JSON list of C-alpha atoms in Angstrom, two decimals:
[
{"chain": "A", "resi": 1, "resn": "MET", "atom": "CA", "xyz": [-15.56, 3.52, -24.00]},
{"chain": "A", "resi": 2, "resn": "TYR", "atom": "CA", "xyz": [-15.81, 2.89, -20.27]},
{"chain": "A", "resi": 3, "resn": "LEU", "atom": "CA", "xyz": [-15.55, -0.82, -20.99]},
{"chain": "A", "resi": 4, "resn": "TYR", "atom": "CA", "xyz": [-12.28, -0.07, -22.76]},
{"chain": "A", "resi": 5, "resn": "LEU", "atom": "CA", "xyz": [-11.01, 1.77, -19.67]},
{"chain": "A", "resi": 6, "resn": "VAL", "atom": "CA", "xyz": [-12.00, -1.13, -17.42]},
{"chain": "A", "resi": 7, "resn": "ILE", "atom": "CA", "xyz": [-10.05, -3.55, -19.63]},
{"chain": "A", "resi": 8, "resn": "VAL", "atom": "CA", "xyz": [-7.01, -1.26, -19.61]},
{"chain": "A", "resi": 9, "resn": "VAL", "atom": "CA", "xyz": [-7.20, -0.96, -15.82]},
{"chain": "A", "resi": 10, "resn": "PHE", "atom": "CA", "xyz": [-7.13, -4.72, -15.38]},
{"chain": "A", "resi": 11, "resn": "LEU", "atom": "CA", "xyz": [-4.17, -4.98, -17.74]},
{"chain": "A", "resi": 12, "resn": "ILE", "atom": "CA", "xyz": [-2.24, -2.24, -15.99]},
{"chain": "A", "resi": 13, "resn": "PHE", "atom": "CA", "xyz": [-2.88, -3.23, -12.35]},
{"chain": "A", "resi": 14, "resn": "LYS", "atom": "CA", "xyz": [-0.43, -6.14, -12.44]},
{"chain": "A", "resi": 15, "resn": "VAL", "atom": "CA", "xyz": [2.21, -4.02, -14.16]},
{"chain": "A", "resi": 16, "resn": "VAL", "atom": "CA", "xyz": [1.88, -1.28, -11.53]},
{"chain": "A", "resi": 17, "resn": "THR", "atom": "CA", "xyz": [2.19, -3.90, -8.79]},
{"chain": "A", "resi": 18, "resn": "ASP", "atom": "CA", "xyz": [5.36, -5.28, -10.41]},
{"chain": "A", "resi": 19, "resn": "TYR", "atom": "CA", "xyz": [6.61, -1.72, -10.89]},
{"chain": "A", "resi": 20, "resn": "GLN", "atom": "CA", "xyz": [6.28, -0.98, -7.19]},
{"chain": "A", "resi": 21, "resn": "LYS", "atom": "CA", "xyz": [7.93, -4.29, -6.24]},
{"chain": "A", "resi": 22, "resn": "LYS", "atom": "CA", "xyz": [10.92, -3.49, -8.47]},
{"chain": "A", "resi": 23, "resn": "ILE", "atom": "CA", "xyz": [11.26, -0.04, -6.90]},
{"chain": "A", "resi": 24, "resn": "ASP", "atom": "CA", "xyz": [11.21, -1.70, -3.48]},
{"chain": "A", "resi": 25, "resn": "ALA", "atom": "CA", "xyz": [13.87, -4.17, -4.64]},
{"chain": "A", "resi": 26, "resn": "ILE", "atom": "CA", "xyz": [16.13, -1.34, -5.83]},
{"chain": "A", "resi": 27, "resn": "ASN", "atom": "CA", "xyz": [15.61, 0.49, -2.54]},
{"chain": "A", "resi": 28, "resn": "THR", "atom": "CA", "xyz": [16.45, -2.66, -0.57]},
{"chain": "A", "resi": 29, "resn": "VAL", "atom": "CA", "xyz": [19.60, -3.38, -2.55]},
{"chain": "A", "resi": 30, "resn": "THR", "atom": "CA", "xyz": [20.73, 0.24, -2.31]},
{"chain": "A", "resi": 31, "resn": "ARG", "atom": "CA", "xyz": [20.03, 0.40, 1.43]},
{"chain": "A", "resi": 32, "resn": "GLU", "atom": "CA", "xyz": [21.93, -2.84, 2.02]},
{"chain": "A", "resi": 33, "resn": "ALA", "atom": "CA", "xyz": [24.81, -1.58, -0.08]},
{"chain": "A", "resi": 34, "resn": "LEU", "atom": "CA", "xyz": [25.01, 1.70, 1.80]},
{"chain": "A", "resi": 35, "resn": "THR", "atom": "CA", "xyz": [24.73, 0.23, 5.28]},
{"chain": "A", "resi": 36, "resn": "GLY", "atom": "CA", "xyz": [27.10, -2.65, 4.63]},
{"chain": "A", "resi": 37, "resn": "ILE", "atom": "CA", "xyz": [29.70, -0.90, 2.49]},
{"chain": "A", "resi": 38, "resn": "GLN", "atom": "CA", "xyz": [32.55, -1.53, 4.95]},
{"chain": "A", "resi": 39, "resn": "VAL", "atom": "CA", "xyz": [31.58, -5.18, 5.36]},
{"chain": "A", "resi": 40, "resn": "ILE", "atom": "CA", "xyz": [31.48, -5.65, 1.61]},
{"chain": "A", "resi": 41, "resn": "ARG", "atom": "CA", "xyz": [34.93, -4.14, 1.22]},
{"chain": "A", "resi": 42, "resn": "ALA", "atom": "CA", "xyz": [36.26, -6.36, 4.00]},
{"chain": "A", "resi": 43, "resn": "PHE", "atom": "CA", "xyz": [35.00, -9.49, 2.27]},
{"chain": "A", "resi": 44, "resn": "ASN", "atom": "CA", "xyz": [35.74, -8.18, -1.25]},
{"chain": "A", "resi": 45, "resn": "ARG", "atom": "CA", "xyz": [32.13, -8.51, -2.42]},
{"chain": "A", "resi": 46, "resn": "ASP", "atom": "CA", "xyz": [31.97, -5.37, -4.55]},
{"chain": "A", "resi": 47, "resn": "GLU", "atom": "CA", "xyz": [31.40, -7.28, -7.77]},
{"chain": "A", "resi": 48, "resn": "TRP", "atom": "CA", "xyz": [28.60, -9.37, -6.23]},
{"chain": "A", "resi": 49, "resn": "ASN", "atom": "CA", "xyz": [26.88, -6.24, -4.95]},
{"chain": "A", "resi": 50, "resn": "GLU", "atom": "CA", "xyz": [27.24, -4.51, -8.32]},
{"chain": "A", "resi": 51, "resn": "ASN", "atom": "CA", "xyz": [25.59, -7.51, -9.99]},
{"chain": "A", "resi": 52, "resn": "ARG", "atom": "CA", "xyz": [22.68, -7.31, -7.55]},
{"chain": "A", "resi": 53, "resn": "ILE", "atom": "CA", "xyz": [22.19, -3.63, -8.31]},
{"chain": "A", "resi": 54, "resn": "LYS", "atom": "CA", "xyz": [22.43, -4.22, -12.07]},
{"chain": "A", "resi": 55, "resn": "THR", "atom": "CA", "xyz": [19.90, -7.04, -11.88]},
{"chain": "A", "resi": 56, "resn": "ALA", "atom": "CA", "xyz": [17.43, -5.00, -9.81]},
{"chain": "A", "resi": 57, "resn": "SER", "atom": "CA", "xyz": [17.86, -1.98, -12.07]},
{"chain": "A", "resi": 58, "resn": "GLY", "atom": "CA", "xyz": [17.41, -4.08, -15.20]},
{"chain": "A", "resi": 59, "resn": "GLU", "atom": "CA", "xyz": [14.21, -5.66, -13.88]},
{"chain": "A", "resi": 60, "resn": "PHE", "atom": "CA", "xyz": [12.89, -2.23, -12.92]},
{"chain": "A", "resi": 61, "resn": "ARG", "atom": "CA", "xyz": [13.74, -0.87, -16.37]},
{"chain": "A", "resi": 62, "resn": "ASP", "atom": "CA", "xyz": [11.86, -3.70, -18.07]},
{"chain": "A", "resi": 63, "resn": "VAL", "atom": "CA", "xyz": [8.75, -3.22, -15.94]},
{"chain": "A", "resi": 64, "resn": "ASN", "atom": "CA", "xyz": [8.92, 0.55, -16.37]},
{"chain": "A", "resi": 65, "resn": "ILE", "atom": "CA", "xyz": [9.11, 0.21, -20.17]},
{"chain": "A", "resi": 66, "resn": "SER", "atom": "CA", "xyz": [6.14, -2.18, -20.15]},
{"chain": "A", "resi": 67, "resn": "PHE", "atom": "CA", "xyz": [4.11, 0.19, -17.98]},
{"chain": "A", "resi": 68, "resn": "THR", "atom": "CA", "xyz": [4.97, 3.21, -20.10]},
{"chain": "A", "resi": 69, "resn": "ARG", "atom": "CA", "xyz": [4.06, 1.43, -23.33]},
{"chain": "A", "resi": 70, "resn": "ARG", "atom": "CA", "xyz": [0.67, 0.48, -21.97]},
{"chain": "A", "resi": 71, "resn": "MET", "atom": "CA", "xyz": [0.04, 4.01, -20.77]},
{"chain": "A", "resi": 72, "resn": "LEU", "atom": "CA", "xyz": [1.06, 5.42, -24.14]},
{"chain": "A", "resi": 73, "resn": "ILE", "atom": "CA", "xyz": [-1.40, 3.17, -25.96]},
{"chain": "A", "resi": 74, "resn": "MET", "atom": "CA", "xyz": [-4.41, 4.46, -24.05]},
{"chain": "A", "resi": 75, "resn": "GLU", "atom": "CA", "xyz": [-4.62, 8.07, -25.20]},
{"chain": "A", "resi": 76, "resn": "PRO", "atom": "CA", "xyz": [-4.17, 7.53, -28.96]},
{"chain": "A", "resi": 77, "resn": "SER", "atom": "CA", "xyz": [-6.61, 4.64, -28.93]},
{"chain": "A", "resi": 78, "resn": "VAL", "atom": "CA", "xyz": [-9.25, 6.76, -27.17]},
{"chain": "A", "resi": 79, "resn": "TYR", "atom": "CA", "xyz": [-8.75, 9.54, -29.72]},
{"chain": "A", "resi": 80, "resn": "PHE", "atom": "CA", "xyz": [-8.95, 6.99, -32.53]},
{"chain": "A", "resi": 81, "resn": "ILE", "atom": "CA", "xyz": [-12.31, 5.78, -31.20]},
{"chain": "A", "resi": 82, "resn": "LEU", "atom": "CA", "xyz": [-13.42, 9.41, -30.83]},
{"chain": "A", "resi": 83, "resn": "ASN", "atom": "CA", "xyz": [-12.52, 10.22, -34.42]},
{"chain": "A", "resi": 84, "resn": "ILE", "atom": "CA", "xyz": [-14.33, 7.16, -35.76]},
{"chain": "A", "resi": 85, "resn": "ILE", "atom": "CA", "xyz": [-17.46, 8.16, -33.83]},
{"chain": "A", "resi": 86, "resn": "ASN", "atom": "CA", "xyz": [-17.03, 11.75, -35.01]},
{"chain": "A", "resi": 87, "resn": "VAL", "atom": "CA", "xyz": [-16.76, 10.70, -38.68]},
{"chain": "A", "resi": 88, "resn": "LEU", "atom": "CA", "xyz": [-19.83, 8.52, -38.31]},
{"chain": "A", "resi": 89, "resn": "ALA", "atom": "CA", "xyz": [-21.75, 11.35, -36.63]},
{"chain": "A", "resi": 90, "resn": "ILE", "atom": "CA", "xyz": [-20.84, 13.80, -39.37]},
{"chain": "A", "resi": 91, "resn": "TYR", "atom": "CA", "xyz": [-21.66, 11.27, -42.10]},
{"chain": "A", "resi": 92, "resn": "ILE", "atom": "CA", "xyz": [-25.05, 10.37, -40.63]},
{"chain": "A", "resi": 93, "resn": "GLY", "atom": "CA", "xyz": [-25.70, 14.03, -39.78]},
{"chain": "A", "resi": 94, "resn": "SER", "atom": "CA", "xyz": [-24.91, 15.10, -43.34]},
{"chain": "A", "resi": 95, "resn": "LYS", "atom": "CA", "xyz": [-27.51, 12.64, -44.62]},
{"chain": "A", "resi": 96, "resn": "ARG", "atom": "CA", "xyz": [-30.05, 14.13, -42.19]},
{"chain": "A", "resi": 97, "resn": "VAL", "atom": "CA", "xyz": [-29.11, 17.68, -43.22]},
{"chain": "A", "resi": 98, "resn": "GLU", "atom": "CA", "xyz": [-29.62, 16.67, -46.83]},
{"chain": "A", "resi": 99, "resn": "ASP", "atom": "CA", "xyz": [-33.10, 15.37, -45.92]},
{"chain": "A", "resi": 100, "resn": "GLY", "atom": "CA", "xyz": [-33.83, 18.59, -44.06]},
{"chain": "A", "resi": 101, "resn": "SER", "atom": "CA", "xyz": [-34.56, 16.87, -40.75]},
{"chain": "A", "resi": 102, "resn": "LEU", "atom": "CA", "xyz": [-31.43, 18.21, -39.02]},
{"chain": "A", "resi": 103, "resn": "SER", "atom": "CA", "xyz": [-29.47, 21.47, -39.03]},
{"chain": "A", "resi": 104, "resn": "VAL", "atom": "CA", "xyz": [-25.72, 21.95, -39.29]},
{"chain": "A", "resi": 105, "resn": "GLY", "atom": "CA", "xyz": [-25.64, 23.68, -35.89]},
{"chain": "A", "resi": 106, "resn": "ILE", "atom": "CA", "xyz": [-26.94, 20.57, -34.16]},
{"chain": "A", "resi": 107, "resn": "ILE", "atom": "CA", "xyz": [-24.20, 18.45, -35.75]},
{"chain": "A", "resi": 108, "resn": "SER", "atom": "CA", "xyz": [-21.61, 21.02, -34.69]},
{"chain": "A", "resi": 109, "resn": "ALA", "atom": "CA", "xyz": [-22.94, 21.03, -31.13]},
{"chain": "A", "resi": 110, "resn": "TYR", "atom": "CA", "xyz": [-22.98, 17.21, -31.10]},
{"chain": "A", "resi": 111, "resn": "THR", "atom": "CA", "xyz": [-19.32, 16.99, -32.11]},
{"chain": "A", "resi": 112, "resn": "GLY", "atom": "CA", "xyz": [-18.42, 19.57, -29.45]},
{"chain": "A", "resi": 113, "resn": "TYR", "atom": "CA", "xyz": [-20.24, 17.56, -26.80]},
{"chain": "A", "resi": 114, "resn": "LEU", "atom": "CA", "xyz": [-18.57, 14.42, -28.07]},
{"chain": "A", "resi": 115, "resn": "TYR", "atom": "CA", "xyz": [-15.13, 15.97, -27.54]},
{"chain": "A", "resi": 116, "resn": "MET", "atom": "CA", "xyz": [-16.10, 17.06, -24.04]},
{"chain": "A", "resi": 117, "resn": "ILE", "atom": "CA", "xyz": [-17.19, 13.51, -23.24]},
{"chain": "A", "resi": 118, "resn": "VAL", "atom": "CA", "xyz": [-13.91, 12.06, -24.49]},
{"chain": "A", "resi": 119, "resn": "VAL", "atom": "CA", "xyz": [-11.85, 14.55, -22.49]},
{"chain": "A", "resi": 120, "resn": "GLY", "atom": "CA", "xyz": [-13.89, 13.52, -19.44]},
{"chain": "A", "resi": 121, "resn": "VAL", "atom": "CA", "xyz": [-13.18, 9.86, -20.18]},
{"chain": "A", "resi": 122, "resn": "LEU", "atom": "CA", "xyz": [-9.45, 10.60, -20.51]},
{"chain": "A", "resi": 123, "resn": "MET", "atom": "CA", "xyz": [-9.46, 12.46, -17.20]},
{"chain": "A", "resi": 124, "resn": "PHE", "atom": "CA", "xyz": [-11.29, 9.53, -15.65]},
{"chain": "A", "resi": 125, "resn": "GLY", "atom": "CA", "xyz": [-8.63, 7.19, -17.05]},
{"chain": "A", "resi": 126, "resn": "ILE", "atom": "CA", "xyz": [-5.83, 9.31, -15.60]},
{"chain": "A", "resi": 127, "resn": "SER", "atom": "CA", "xyz": [-7.62, 9.28, -12.24]},
{"chain": "A", "resi": 128, "resn": "ILE", "atom": "CA", "xyz": [-7.99, 5.51, -12.42]},
{"chain": "A", "resi": 129, "resn": "PHE", "atom": "CA", "xyz": [-4.24, 5.09, -12.95]},
{"chain": "A", "resi": 130, "resn": "SER", "atom": "CA", "xyz": [-3.58, 7.30, -9.94]},
{"chain": "A", "resi": 131, "resn": "ILE", "atom": "CA", "xyz": [-6.02, 5.21, -7.91]},
{"chain": "A", "resi": 132, "resn": "ILE", "atom": "CA", "xyz": [-4.24, 2.02, -9.03]},
{"chain": "A", "resi": 133, "resn": "ARG", "atom": "CA", "xyz": [-0.90, 3.39, -7.82]},
{"chain": "A", "resi": 134, "resn": "ILE", "atom": "CA", "xyz": [-2.46, 4.52, -4.55]},
{"chain": "A", "resi": 135, "resn": "THR", "atom": "CA", "xyz": [-4.02, 1.07, -4.08]},
{"chain": "A", "resi": 136, "resn": "VAL", "atom": "CA", "xyz": [-0.70, -0.70, -4.62]},
{"chain": "A", "resi": 137, "resn": "ASN", "atom": "CA", "xyz": [1.02, 1.63, -2.17]},
{"chain": "A", "resi": 138, "resn": "LEU", "atom": "CA", "xyz": [-1.77, 1.16, 0.39]},
{"chain": "A", "resi": 139, "resn": "ILE", "atom": "CA", "xyz": [-1.33, -2.61, 0.17]},
{"chain": "A", "resi": 140, "resn": "ILE", "atom": "CA", "xyz": [2.38, -2.23, 0.86]},
{"chain": "A", "resi": 141, "resn": "VAL", "atom": "CA", "xyz": [1.81, 0.18, 3.73]},
{"chain": "A", "resi": 142, "resn": "SER", "atom": "CA", "xyz": [-0.82, -2.11, 5.26]},
{"chain": "A", "resi": 143, "resn": "LEU", "atom": "CA", "xyz": [1.61, -5.04, 5.08]},
{"chain": "A", "resi": 144, "resn": "LEU", "atom": "CA", "xyz": [4.25, -2.94, 6.79]},
{"chain": "A", "resi": 145, "resn": "TRP", "atom": "CA", "xyz": [1.70, -1.85, 9.39]},
{"chain": "A", "resi": 146, "resn": "LEU", "atom": "CA", "xyz": [0.88, -5.50, 10.13]},
{"chain": "A", "resi": 147, "resn": "MET", "atom": "CA", "xyz": [4.58, -6.33, 10.47]},
{"chain": "A", "resi": 148, "resn": "TRP", "atom": "CA", "xyz": [5.27, -3.36, 12.77]},
{"chain": "A", "resi": 149, "resn": "PRO", "atom": "CA", "xyz": [4.53, -5.20, 16.08]},
{"chain": "A", "resi": 150, "resn": "ARG", "atom": "CA", "xyz": [7.16, -7.82, 15.19]},
{"chain": "A", "resi": 151, "resn": "TYR", "atom": "CA", "xyz": [9.82, -5.14, 15.00]},
{"chain": "A", "resi": 152, "resn": "LEU", "atom": "CA", "xyz": [8.75, -3.61, 18.29]},
{"chain": "A", "resi": 153, "resn": "LYS", "atom": "CA", "xyz": [9.12, -6.97, 20.08]},
{"chain": "A", "resi": 154, "resn": "SER", "atom": "CA", "xyz": [12.62, -7.61, 18.76]}
]
């Protein structure tokens, strides 16, 4: 199950990076539009600016939909795996109960522990996605930090 989470993390990291880049693009276009609104009106570039905003918003929407779809796949797939393991545990346990080598209470405790493990894995997955977002934002902040001396000189 942890292998599954590792695979999902690698698939999502690029999408989160693109997601953050699209948010930055929307912020840039919006900032330029707000600071240069009088210049745009003077040169009659309203339509060009609207197209830039529509393009940036459309790209952000596409990346956001892709990210959300991937996030939505994780939880049901983990529960699907849990339920398959649970059915197998109950099936094998019922054979052992029939033989007399296992009691029903042990099977019940096992399924309870199994659910606790899966909830822990889901919490770990949610934490991983938060860490991915933090990592992407740290990369952007570190790039800005490296560029800061250039702005001080000019």
